[in-house]
Tab-separated table of C-alpha atoms in Angstrom:
chain	number	residue	atom	x	y	z
A	1	UNK	CA	74.597	-51.993	45.531
A	2	UNK	CA	75.147	-51.751	41.781
A	3	UNK	CA	74.506	-48.534	39.953
A	4	UNK	CA	71.169	-48.250	38.171
A	5	UNK	CA	71.242	-48.691	34.419
A	6	UNK	CA	69.270	-46.374	32.188
A	7	UNK	CA	68.670	-46.687	28.450
A	8	UNK	CA	69.064	-44.114	25.722
A	9	UNK	CA	68.127	-43.870	22.038
A	10	UNK	CA	71.225	-42.857	20.118
A	11	UNK	CA	71.369	-41.726	16.491
A	12	UNK	CA	74.365	-41.818	14.146
A	13	UNK	CA	74.348	-38.785	11.889
A	14	UNK	CA	76.151	-40.439	9.002
A	15	UNK	CA	73.583	-43.246	8.657
A	16	UNK	CA	70.456	-41.658	10.219
A	17	UNK	CA	69.879	-44.867	12.147
A	18	UNK	CA	68.827	-45.079	15.796
A	19	UNK	CA	69.951	-47.721	18.312
A	20	UNK	CA	69.530	-48.338	22.038
A	21	UNK	CA	72.486	-48.180	24.428
A	22	UNK	CA	72.752	-48.409	28.201
A	23	UNK	CA	74.659	-46.288	30.712
A	24	UNK	CA	75.147	-45.767	34.442
A	25	UNK	CA	76.119	-42.131	33.852
A	26	UNK	CA	72.963	-40.265	34.820
A	27	UNK	CA	74.440	-36.970	33.639
A	28	UNK	CA	73.886	-38.006	29.998
A	29	UNK	CA	70.599	-36.530	28.777
A	30	UNK	CA	68.683	-35.904	25.563
A	31	UNK	CA	70.813	-33.902	23.112
A	32	UNK	CA	74.213	-34.930	24.480
A	33	UNK	CA	76.956	-36.257	22.211
A	34	UNK	CA	78.363	-39.650	23.174
A	35	UNK	CA	81.041	-42.094	22.084
A	36	UNK	CA	79.881	-45.691	21.612
A	37	UNK	CA	81.502	-48.884	20.419
A	38	UNK	CA	79.774	-50.633	17.521
A	39	UNK	CA	80.722	-53.527	15.267
A	40	UNK	CA	82.673	-51.047	13.170
A	41	UNK	CA	84.577	-49.543	16.128
A	42	UNK	CA	84.324	-46.345	18.179
A	43	UNK	CA	81.735	-43.946	16.772
A	44	UNK	CA	80.383	-40.502	17.580
A	45	UNK	CA	76.620	-40.216	18.029
A	46	UNK	CA	73.943	-38.110	19.693
A	47	UNK	CA	71.219	-38.950	22.220
A	48	UNK	CA	67.807	-38.138	20.702
A	49	UNK	CA	65.363	-38.882	23.549
A	50	UNK	CA	65.006	-38.845	27.311
A	51	UNK	CA	66.252	-41.892	29.278
A	52	UNK	CA	63.785	-44.761	29.636
A	53	UNK	CA	63.345	-48.138	31.347
A	54	UNK	CA	64.757	-51.267	29.788
A	55	UNK	CA	63.174	-51.864	26.365
A	56	UNK	CA	61.426	-55.137	25.612
A	57	UNK	CA	64.062	-56.542	23.275
A	58	UNK	CA	66.030	-59.775	23.532
A	59	UNK	CA	69.232	-58.657	21.816
A	60	UNK	CA	72.252	-57.527	23.810
A	61	UNK	CA	72.331	-53.813	24.627
A	62	UNK	CA	75.821	-52.363	24.623
A	63	UNK	CA	76.942	-49.676	27.070
A	64	UNK	CA	77.824	-46.111	26.097
A	65	UNK	CA	81.616	-45.776	26.230
A	66	UNK	CA	81.632	-42.188	27.462
A	67	UNK	CA	80.148	-38.753	27.095
A	68	UNK	CA	81.832	-36.985	24.180
A	69	UNK	CA	84.150	-34.058	24.924
A	70	UNK	CA	85.551	-31.249	22.774
A	71	UNK	CA	88.435	-33.419	21.529
A	72	UNK	CA	85.947	-36.031	20.313
A	73	UNK	CA	83.908	-33.357	18.552
A	74	UNK	CA	87.018	-31.897	16.881
A	75	UNK	CA	88.095	-35.377	15.702
A	76	UNK	CA	84.604	-36.137	14.416
A	77	UNK	CA	84.429	-32.893	12.434
A	78	UNK	CA	87.896	-33.526	10.967
A	79	UNK	CA	86.811	-37.010	9.939
A	80	UNK	CA	83.781	-35.604	8.123
A	81	UNK	CA	86.006	-33.313	6.060
A	82	UNK	CA	88.546	-36.053	5.313
A	83	UNK	CA	85.777	-38.475	4.328
A	84	UNK	CA	84.868	-36.309	1.343
A	85	UNK	CA	88.394	-36.607	-0.027
A	86	UNK	CA	88.450	-40.325	0.775
A	87	UNK	CA	85.180	-40.795	-1.132
A	88	UNK	CA	86.662	-39.000	-4.161
A	89	UNK	CA	89.804	-41.141	-4.094
A	90	UNK	CA	87.843	-44.371	-3.765
A	91	UNK	CA	85.607	-43.454	-6.724
A	92	UNK	CA	88.673	-42.605	-8.791
A	93	UNK	CA	90.336	-45.959	-8.058
A	94	UNK	CA	87.092	-47.887	-8.692
A	95	UNK	CA	86.721	-46.157	-12.061
A	96	UNK	CA	90.287	-47.071	-12.991
A	97	UNK	CA	89.416	-50.721	-12.385
A	98	UNK	CA	86.086	-50.414	-14.285
A	99	UNK	CA	84.133	-51.870	-11.365
A	100	UNK	CA	80.856	-50.057	-12.063
A	101	UNK	CA	80.599	-48.767	-8.481
A	102	UNK	CA	78.942	-45.524	-7.416
A	103	UNK	CA	80.566	-44.526	-4.109
A	104	UNK	CA	77.839	-42.972	-1.959
A	105	UNK	CA	79.821	-42.109	1.146
A	106	UNK	CA	82.939	-42.766	3.206
A	107	UNK	CA	82.857	-43.057	7.001
A	108	UNK	CA	85.815	-43.102	9.370
A	109	UNK	CA	85.463	-44.548	12.847
A	110	UNK	CA	86.187	-41.925	15.496
A	111	UNK	CA	89.718	-43.225	16.113
A	112	UNK	CA	90.337	-43.628	12.340
A	113	UNK	CA	91.210	-47.302	12.767
A	114	UNK	CA	88.746	-48.185	10.001
A	115	UNK	CA	87.076	-46.535	7.029
A	116	UNK	CA	83.861	-47.814	5.463
A	117	UNK	CA	82.977	-47.063	1.850
A	118	UNK	CA	79.307	-47.407	0.964
A	119	UNK	CA	78.448	-47.931	-2.694
A	120	UNK	CA	75.684	-48.659	-5.176
A	121	UNK	CA	76.095	-51.169	-7.988
A	122	UNK	CA	73.776	-53.013	-10.348
A	123	UNK	CA	75.463	-56.357	-9.667
A	124	UNK	CA	77.833	-57.927	-7.192
A	125	UNK	CA	81.334	-56.492	-7.453
A	126	UNK	CA	84.681	-58.283	-7.149
A	127	UNK	CA	86.557	-55.545	-5.306
A	128	UNK	CA	89.561	-57.554	-4.076
A	129	UNK	CA	91.997	-55.547	-6.187
A	130	UNK	CA	90.381	-52.294	-5.069
A	131	UNK	CA	90.802	-53.314	-1.418
A	132	UNK	CA	94.545	-53.685	-1.906
A	133	UNK	CA	94.802	-50.247	-3.498
A	134	UNK	CA	92.717	-48.548	-0.797
A	135	UNK	CA	94.674	-50.229	2.017
A	136	UNK	CA	97.905	-48.818	0.602
A	137	UNK	CA	96.383	-45.318	0.429
A	138	UNK	CA	94.603	-45.059	3.797
A	139	UNK	CA	96.735	-47.366	5.971
A	140	UNK	CA	93.800	-48.656	8.017
A	141	UNK	CA	91.152	-51.353	7.840
A	142	UNK	CA	88.892	-51.025	4.790
A	143	UNK	CA	85.258	-52.056	4.575
A	144	UNK	CA	83.289	-51.893	1.316
A	145	UNK	CA	79.531	-52.202	1.784
A	146	UNK	CA	76.942	-52.388	-0.978
A	147	UNK	CA	73.522	-50.839	-0.306
A	148	UNK	CA	70.241	-50.436	-2.183
A	149	UNK	CA	68.503	-47.294	-3.385
A	150	UNK	CA	66.264	-47.184	-0.302
A	151	UNK	CA	69.300	-47.070	1.968
A	152	UNK	CA	70.763	-44.267	-0.118
A	153	UNK	CA	67.575	-42.209	0.170
A	154	UNK	CA	67.680	-42.718	3.942
A	155	UNK	CA	71.257	-41.466	4.114
A	156	UNK	CA	70.764	-38.474	1.822
A	157	UNK	CA	67.291	-37.602	3.210
A	158	UNK	CA	65.000	-35.020	1.611
A	159	UNK	CA	61.386	-33.847	1.568
A	160	UNK	CA	58.543	-36.129	0.550
A	161	UNK	CA	55.360	-35.237	-1.376
A	162	UNK	CA	53.665	-34.616	2.003
A	163	UNK	CA	56.059	-31.715	2.624
A	164	UNK	CA	57.826	-33.389	5.536
A	165	UNK	CA	61.211	-35.042	5.936
A	166	UNK	CA	61.399	-38.521	4.418
A	167	UNK	CA	60.119	-41.175	6.825
A	168	UNK	CA	63.089	-43.398	6.020
A	169	UNK	CA	65.496	-40.682	7.177
A	170	UNK	CA	63.556	-39.657	10.272
A	171	UNK	CA	61.895	-42.808	11.646
A	172	UNK	CA	62.685	-46.070	9.893
A	173	UNK	CA	65.513	-48.294	11.116
A	174	UNK	CA	64.697	-51.369	9.044
A	175	UNK	CA	62.822	-51.494	5.749
A	176	UNK	CA	59.668	-53.587	5.333
A	177	UNK	CA	58.506	-55.000	2.025
A	178	UNK	CA	56.098	-52.708	0.178
A	179	UNK	CA	53.896	-54.261	-2.535
A	180	UNK	CA	51.620	-52.877	-5.229
A	181	UNK	CA	48.723	-54.674	-3.488
A	182	UNK	CA	48.998	-52.086	-0.715
A	183	UNK	CA	48.219	-49.377	-3.277
A	184	UNK	CA	45.291	-51.457	-4.537
A	185	UNK	CA	43.946	-51.671	-0.985
A	186	UNK	CA	43.828	-47.860	-0.954
A	187	UNK	CA	42.033	-47.844	-4.341
A	188	UNK	CA	44.812	-45.701	-5.795
A	189	UNK	CA	45.483	-45.352	-9.497
A	190	UNK	CA	48.375	-47.690	-10.220
A	191	UNK	CA	50.715	-45.016	-11.515
A	192	UNK	CA	54.121	-46.293	-10.418
A	193	UNK	CA	55.788	-42.905	-10.830
A	194	UNK	CA	53.321	-41.199	-8.493
A	195	UNK	CA	53.470	-44.046	-5.998
A	196	UNK	CA	57.275	-44.119	-5.876
A	197	UNK	CA	59.470	-42.279	-3.423
A	198	UNK	CA	62.802	-40.582	-4.032
A	199	UNK	CA	64.500	-43.981	-3.982
A	200	UNK	CA	62.463	-45.081	-7.014
A	201	UNK	CA	60.649	-47.788	-5.024
A	202	UNK	CA	57.076	-47.793	-3.743
A	203	UNK	CA	56.623	-45.295	-0.895
A	204	UNK	CA	56.965	-46.667	2.633
A	205	UNK	CA	53.789	-44.854	3.740
A	206	UNK	CA	51.786	-47.424	1.743
A	207	UNK	CA	52.954	-50.009	4.285
A	208	UNK	CA	52.081	-47.813	7.288
A	209	UNK	CA	48.548	-47.189	6.012
A	210	UNK	CA	47.795	-50.697	4.778
A	211	UNK	CA	46.277	-52.137	7.971
A	212	UNK	CA	44.018	-49.092	8.422
A	213	UNK	CA	42.658	-49.392	4.873
A	214	UNK	CA	42.110	-53.140	5.269
A	215	UNK	CA	40.083	-52.446	8.398
A	216	UNK	CA	38.062	-49.686	6.717
A	217	UNK	CA	37.212	-51.958	3.774
A	218	UNK	CA	35.937	-54.847	5.882
A	219	UNK	CA	32.407	-55.837	4.907
A	220	UNK	CA	32.496	-53.810	1.671
A	221	UNK	CA	32.240	-55.291	-1.848
A	222	UNK	CA	35.152	-55.191	-4.234
A	223	UNK	CA	35.388	-52.418	-6.779
A	224	UNK	CA	33.175	-53.090	-9.831
A	225	UNK	CA	31.224	-55.591	-7.765
A	226	UNK	CA	27.488	-55.847	-8.436
A	227	UNK	CA	25.181	-54.529	-5.740
A	228	UNK	CA	21.407	-54.559	-5.398
A	229	UNK	CA	20.318	-51.336	-3.715
A	230	UNK	CA	16.694	-50.320	-3.094
A	231	UNK	CA	15.438	-52.752	-5.722
A	232	UNK	CA	17.936	-51.812	-8.455
A	233	UNK	CA	21.141	-53.464	-9.585
A	234	UNK	CA	24.270	-51.321	-9.719
A	235	UNK	CA	27.985	-51.676	-10.157
A	236	UNK	CA	30.215	-50.153	-7.478
A	237	UNK	CA	32.367	-47.813	-9.602
A	238	UNK	CA	34.140	-45.668	-6.999
A	239	UNK	CA	34.656	-45.639	-3.260
A	240	UNK	CA	36.312	-43.308	-0.746
A	241	UNK	CA	36.784	-45.130	2.553
A	242	UNK	CA	38.111	-41.996	4.284
A	243	UNK	CA	35.101	-39.823	3.341
A	244	UNK	CA	32.898	-42.954	3.698
A	245	UNK	CA	31.139	-42.423	0.373
A	246	UNK	CA	30.737	-44.443	-2.807
A	247	UNK	CA	29.231	-44.242	-6.272
A	248	UNK	CA	26.823	-46.796	-7.719
A	249	UNK	CA	26.033	-46.858	-11.465
A	250	UNK	CA	23.783	-48.657	-13.880
A	251	UNK	CA	22.571	-47.870	-17.431
A	252	UNK	CA	19.858	-45.537	-16.167
A	253	UNK	CA	21.587	-43.382	-13.595
A	254	UNK	CA	24.298	-43.014	-10.949
A	255	UNK	CA	23.832	-42.406	-7.232
A	256	UNK	CA	26.151	-41.358	-4.428
A	257	UNK	CA	25.560	-42.921	-1.031
A	258	UNK	CA	27.425	-43.400	2.243
A	259	UNK	CA	29.280	-46.600	2.974
A	260	UNK	CA	27.071	-47.067	6.039
A	261	UNK	CA	24.003	-47.091	3.774
A	262	UNK	CA	25.750	-49.496	1.442
A	263	UNK	CA	26.420	-51.895	4.309
A	264	UNK	CA	22.883	-51.616	5.703
A	265	UNK	CA	20.808	-51.666	2.503
A	266	UNK	CA	23.066	-53.082	-0.175
A	267	UNK	CA	22.834	-56.712	-1.229
A	268	UNK	CA	26.022	-57.938	-2.878
A	269	UNK	CA	25.480	-60.029	-5.996
A	270	UNK	CA	26.589	-63.625	-5.626
A	271	UNK	CA	29.348	-64.673	-8.077
A	272	UNK	CA	27.124	-67.143	-9.953
A	273	UNK	CA	24.548	-64.432	-10.614
A	274	UNK	CA	26.965	-61.963	-12.197
A	275	UNK	CA	26.309	-63.173	-15.731
A	276	UNK	CA	22.601	-62.475	-15.348
A	277	UNK	CA	23.218	-58.807	-14.615
A	278	UNK	CA	26.117	-58.299	-17.006
A	279	UNK	CA	23.947	-56.726	-19.674
A	280	UNK	CA	22.088	-54.393	-17.284
A	281	UNK	CA	25.128	-53.077	-15.394
A	282	UNK	CA	27.856	-51.128	-17.236
A	283	UNK	CA	31.501	-51.940	-16.840
A	284	UNK	CA	33.569	-49.292	-15.010
A	285	UNK	CA	35.764	-47.249	-17.307
Protein backbone atom coordinates (compact mmCIF):
# COMPACT_ATOMS: atom_id res chain seq x y z
CA UNK A 1 0.00 0.00 0.00
CA UNK A 2 1.41 3.39 -0.98
CA UNK A 3 2.03 6.03 1.61
CA UNK A 4 -0.64 8.70 1.96
CA UNK A 5 0.15 12.06 0.42
CA UNK A 6 -0.63 15.24 2.30
CA UNK A 7 -0.44 18.81 1.01
CA UNK A 8 1.19 21.85 2.54
CA UNK A 9 1.19 25.59 1.85
CA UNK A 10 4.79 26.74 1.67
CA UNK A 11 6.01 30.34 1.63
CA UNK A 12 9.33 31.65 0.30
CA UNK A 13 10.58 34.47 2.48
CA UNK A 14 12.50 36.25 -0.26
CA UNK A 15 9.45 36.63 -2.52
CA UNK A 16 6.56 36.44 0.00
CA UNK A 17 4.78 34.05 -2.33
CA UNK A 18 2.92 30.91 -1.26
CA UNK A 19 2.75 27.62 -3.20
CA UNK A 20 1.37 24.13 -2.60
CA UNK A 21 3.66 21.11 -2.28
CA UNK A 22 3.02 17.48 -1.43
CA UNK A 23 4.80 15.11 0.95
CA UNK A 24 4.56 11.63 2.46
CA UNK A 25 6.53 12.77 5.51
CA UNK A 26 3.81 13.20 8.13
CA UNK A 27 6.30 14.67 10.60
CA UNK A 28 6.33 17.96 8.65
CA UNK A 29 3.88 20.38 10.27
CA UNK A 30 2.95 24.05 10.26
CA UNK A 31 6.00 26.20 11.02
CA UNK A 32 8.64 23.73 9.84
CA UNK A 33 11.39 24.74 7.42
CA UNK A 34 11.64 22.64 4.27
CA UNK A 35 13.78 22.31 1.17
CA UNK A 36 11.88 22.23 -2.13
CA UNK A 37 12.86 22.11 -5.78
CA UNK A 38 11.44 24.88 -7.96
CA UNK A 39 12.10 26.02 -11.51
CA UNK A 40 15.03 28.00 -10.16
CA UNK A 41 16.55 25.07 -8.23
CA UNK A 42 16.66 24.00 -4.57
CA UNK A 43 15.15 26.61 -2.27
CA UNK A 44 14.57 27.06 1.45
CA UNK A 45 11.00 27.78 2.54
CA UNK A 46 8.64 27.49 5.49
CA UNK A 47 5.30 25.72 5.95
CA UNK A 48 2.63 28.29 6.89
CA UNK A 49 -0.49 26.16 7.48
CA UNK A 50 -1.65 22.77 8.69
CA UNK A 51 -1.69 19.87 6.19
CA UNK A 52 -4.82 19.55 4.06
CA UNK A 53 -6.47 17.28 1.48
CA UNK A 54 -5.58 17.59 -2.18
CA UNK A 55 -6.47 21.07 -3.46
CA UNK A 56 -8.78 21.49 -6.43
CA UNK A 57 -6.13 22.58 -8.92
CA UNK A 58 -5.16 21.01 -12.24
CA UNK A 59 -1.48 21.97 -12.28
CA UNK A 60 1.21 19.53 -11.18
CA UNK A 61 2.05 19.63 -7.48
CA UNK A 62 5.70 18.99 -6.76
CA UNK A 63 6.89 17.04 -3.72
CA UNK A 64 8.84 18.54 -0.82
CA UNK A 65 12.47 17.42 -1.16
CA UNK A 66 13.12 17.13 2.56
CA UNK A 67 12.68 18.71 5.95
CA UNK A 68 15.36 21.36 6.43
CA UNK A 69 18.12 20.71 8.97
CA UNK A 70 20.63 22.98 10.71
CA UNK A 71 23.07 22.80 7.79
CA UNK A 72 20.33 24.01 5.43
CA UNK A 73 19.48 26.86 7.79
CA UNK A 74 23.15 27.88 8.10
CA UNK A 75 23.55 27.84 4.29
CA UNK A 76 20.35 29.85 3.83
CA UNK A 77 21.45 32.51 6.32
CA UNK A 78 24.88 32.74 4.66
CA UNK A 79 23.20 33.17 1.29
CA UNK A 80 21.11 36.05 2.62
CA UNK A 81 24.24 37.88 3.75
CA UNK A 82 26.11 37.21 0.50
CA UNK A 83 23.10 38.33 -1.56
CA UNK A 84 23.46 41.88 -0.24
CA UNK A 85 27.01 42.08 -1.57
CA UNK A 86 25.94 40.43 -4.83
CA UNK A 87 23.16 43.02 -5.24
CA UNK A 88 25.69 45.84 -4.72
CA UNK A 89 28.09 44.38 -7.29
CA UNK A 90 25.35 43.86 -9.86
CA UNK A 91 24.13 47.46 -9.46
CA UNK A 92 27.69 48.72 -9.84
CA UNK A 93 28.25 46.77 -13.07
CA UNK A 94 24.84 47.82 -14.47
CA UNK A 95 25.68 51.46 -13.78
CA UNK A 96 29.01 51.10 -15.56
CA UNK A 97 27.13 49.92 -18.65
CA UNK A 98 24.50 52.70 -18.31
CA UNK A 99 21.64 50.19 -18.46
CA UNK A 100 19.17 52.20 -16.37
CA UNK A 101 18.46 49.25 -14.05
CA UNK A 102 17.49 49.50 -10.39
CA UNK A 103 18.53 46.21 -8.77
CA UNK A 104 15.88 45.35 -6.18
CA UNK A 105 17.28 42.11 -4.82
CA UNK A 106 19.59 39.16 -5.39
CA UNK A 107 18.60 35.58 -4.53
CA UNK A 108 20.85 32.53 -4.41
CA UNK A 109 19.38 29.06 -4.67
CA UNK A 110 20.13 27.02 -1.56
CA UNK A 111 22.99 25.14 -3.25
CA UNK A 112 24.31 28.37 -4.85
CA UNK A 113 24.11 26.85 -8.33
CA UNK A 114 22.18 29.91 -9.53
CA UNK A 115 21.68 33.54 -8.55
CA UNK A 116 18.68 35.60 -9.63
CA UNK A 117 18.84 39.38 -9.83
CA UNK A 118 15.49 41.16 -9.74
CA UNK A 119 15.36 44.68 -11.16
CA UNK A 120 13.13 47.60 -12.07
CA UNK A 121 13.50 49.50 -15.33
CA UNK A 122 11.38 51.91 -17.34
CA UNK A 123 11.96 50.00 -20.58
CA UNK A 124 13.25 46.66 -21.75
CA UNK A 125 16.97 46.25 -21.12
CA UNK A 126 19.59 44.59 -23.32
CA UNK A 127 21.65 43.00 -20.56
CA UNK A 128 23.69 40.53 -22.62
CA UNK A 129 26.96 42.28 -21.81
CA UNK A 130 26.02 42.47 -18.14
CA UNK A 131 25.35 38.72 -18.09
CA UNK A 132 28.88 38.02 -19.27
CA UNK A 133 30.35 40.25 -16.56
CA UNK A 134 28.22 38.73 -13.79
CA UNK A 135 29.01 35.16 -14.89
CA UNK A 136 32.72 35.90 -14.57
CA UNK A 137 32.22 37.32 -11.07
CA UNK A 138 29.86 34.76 -9.50
CA UNK A 139 30.80 31.59 -11.41
CA UNK A 140 27.25 30.21 -11.48
CA UNK A 141 24.12 30.48 -13.58
CA UNK A 142 22.75 34.03 -13.76
CA UNK A 143 19.11 35.02 -14.12
CA UNK A 144 18.03 38.64 -14.57
CA UNK A 145 14.30 39.20 -14.04
CA UNK A 146 12.43 42.45 -14.56
CA UNK A 147 9.46 43.17 -12.28
CA UNK A 148 6.89 45.93 -11.86
CA UNK A 149 6.32 48.29 -8.95
CA UNK A 150 3.55 46.09 -7.52
CA UNK A 151 5.93 43.14 -7.30
CA UNK A 152 8.48 45.34 -5.56
CA UNK A 153 5.94 46.46 -2.96
CA UNK A 154 5.07 42.81 -2.34
CA UNK A 155 8.72 41.93 -1.77
CA UNK A 156 9.52 44.91 0.45
CA UNK A 157 6.17 44.81 2.31
CA UNK A 158 5.02 47.56 4.68
CA UNK A 159 1.93 48.90 6.42
CA UNK A 160 -1.10 50.11 4.50
CA UNK A 161 -3.45 53.01 5.35
CA UNK A 162 -5.63 50.50 7.24
CA UNK A 163 -2.78 49.94 9.71
CA UNK A 164 -2.19 46.33 8.68
CA UNK A 165 0.49 44.61 6.63
CA UNK A 166 0.12 45.14 2.88
CA UNK A 167 -2.29 42.63 1.34
CA UNK A 168 0.12 42.01 -1.52
CA UNK A 169 2.82 40.90 0.92
CA UNK A 170 0.56 38.82 3.15
CA UNK A 171 -2.11 37.26 0.91
CA UNK A 172 -1.80 37.89 -2.81
CA UNK A 173 0.03 35.43 -5.05
CA UNK A 174 -1.06 36.85 -8.40
CA UNK A 175 -2.13 40.41 -9.15
CA UNK A 176 -5.53 41.20 -10.66
CA UNK A 177 -6.25 44.26 -12.75
CA UNK A 178 -7.53 47.21 -10.70
CA UNK A 179 -9.39 49.98 -12.56
CA UNK A 180 -10.59 53.46 -11.64
CA UNK A 181 -14.16 52.23 -12.28
CA UNK A 182 -13.86 50.19 -9.09
CA UNK A 183 -13.33 53.44 -7.16
CA UNK A 184 -16.34 54.94 -8.95
CA UNK A 185 -18.45 51.97 -7.85
CA UNK A 186 -17.60 52.89 -4.25
CA UNK A 187 -18.53 56.54 -4.91
CA UNK A 188 -15.05 57.62 -3.84
CA UNK A 189 -13.51 60.95 -4.73
CA UNK A 190 -11.22 60.25 -7.66
CA UNK A 191 -8.05 61.42 -5.97
CA UNK A 192 -5.41 59.14 -7.46
CA UNK A 193 -2.89 59.85 -4.71
CA UNK A 194 -5.30 58.79 -1.97
CA UNK A 195 -6.43 55.75 -3.93
CA UNK A 196 -2.90 54.54 -4.66
CA UNK A 197 -0.91 52.08 -2.61
CA UNK A 198 2.79 52.10 -1.81
CA UNK A 199 3.52 50.77 -5.29
CA UNK A 200 2.00 53.90 -6.84
CA UNK A 201 -0.84 51.92 -8.46
CA UNK A 202 -4.49 51.74 -7.43
CA UNK A 203 -4.91 49.82 -4.17
CA UNK A 204 -5.73 46.12 -4.47
CA UNK A 205 -8.50 46.42 -1.86
CA UNK A 206 -10.59 48.23 -4.50
CA UNK A 207 -10.72 44.92 -6.38
CA UNK A 208 -11.65 42.90 -3.28
CA UNK A 209 -14.53 45.24 -2.42
CA UNK A 210 -15.86 45.76 -5.94
CA UNK A 211 -18.36 42.88 -6.07
CA UNK A 212 -19.81 43.83 -2.67
CA UNK A 213 -20.38 47.44 -3.75
CA UNK A 214 -21.94 46.33 -7.05
CA UNK A 215 -24.36 44.17 -5.10
CA UNK A 216 -25.19 46.96 -2.64
CA UNK A 217 -25.92 49.39 -5.48
CA UNK A 218 -28.32 47.11 -7.34
CA UNK A 219 -31.68 48.78 -7.91
CA UNK A 220 -30.36 52.24 -6.98
CA UNK A 221 -30.20 55.23 -9.36
CA UNK A 222 -26.90 56.65 -10.51
CA UNK A 223 -25.41 59.60 -8.70
CA UNK A 224 -26.98 62.91 -9.83
CA UNK A 225 -29.91 60.94 -11.21
CA UNK A 226 -33.35 62.56 -10.96
CA UNK A 227 -35.78 61.03 -8.51
CA UNK A 228 -39.42 61.77 -7.75
CA UNK A 229 -40.00 61.28 -4.03
CA UNK A 230 -43.29 61.97 -2.23
CA UNK A 231 -44.51 64.19 -5.06
CA UNK A 232 -41.31 66.25 -5.44
CA UNK A 233 -38.46 66.00 -7.91
CA UNK A 234 -34.94 65.74 -6.51
CA UNK A 235 -31.44 65.01 -7.65
CA UNK A 236 -29.55 62.26 -5.84
CA UNK A 237 -26.46 64.18 -4.67
CA UNK A 238 -24.82 61.77 -2.21
CA UNK A 239 -25.16 58.15 -1.17
CA UNK A 240 -23.57 55.90 1.45
CA UNK A 241 -24.32 52.27 0.64
CA UNK A 242 -22.66 51.03 3.84
CA UNK A 243 -24.73 53.28 6.15
CA UNK A 244 -27.68 52.83 3.72
CA UNK A 245 -28.46 56.54 3.56
CA UNK A 246 -28.65 59.13 0.80
CA UNK A 247 -29.24 62.82 0.24
CA UNK A 248 -31.84 64.24 -2.14
CA UNK A 249 -31.76 67.93 -3.17
CA UNK A 250 -33.80 70.38 -5.16
CA UNK A 251 -33.96 74.21 -5.25
CA UNK A 252 -36.20 74.36 -2.19
CA UNK A 253 -34.60 71.99 0.28
CA UNK A 254 -32.54 68.86 0.91
CA UNK A 255 -33.65 65.68 2.66
CA UNK A 256 -31.82 62.67 4.05
CA UNK A 257 -33.53 59.30 3.70
CA UNK A 258 -32.62 55.62 3.88
CA UNK A 259 -31.85 53.66 0.75
CA UNK A 260 -34.73 51.32 1.63
CA UNK A 261 -37.12 54.29 1.49
CA UNK A 262 -35.57 55.39 -1.77
CA UNK A 263 -36.18 51.97 -3.29
CA UNK A 264 -39.75 51.74 -1.97
CA UNK A 265 -41.00 55.29 -2.59
CA UNK A 266 -38.64 56.80 -5.12
CA UNK A 267 -39.55 56.98 -8.79
CA UNK A 268 -36.49 57.32 -11.01
CA UNK A 269 -36.84 59.87 -13.80
CA UNK A 270 -36.79 58.36 -17.26
CA UNK A 271 -33.91 59.60 -19.47
CA UNK A 272 -36.22 61.39 -21.94
CA UNK A 273 -37.81 63.38 -19.12
CA UNK A 274 -34.56 64.75 -17.71
CA UNK A 275 -34.70 67.93 -19.78
CA UNK A 276 -38.10 68.79 -18.33
CA UNK A 277 -36.75 68.81 -14.79
CA UNK A 278 -33.36 70.33 -15.55
CA UNK A 279 -34.41 73.80 -14.46
CA UNK A 280 -36.10 72.66 -11.23
CA UNK A 281 -33.32 70.36 -9.99
CA UNK A 282 -29.85 71.76 -9.21
CA UNK A 283 -26.71 70.16 -10.52
CA UNK A 284 -24.50 68.51 -7.87
CA UNK A 285 -21.41 70.51 -7.04
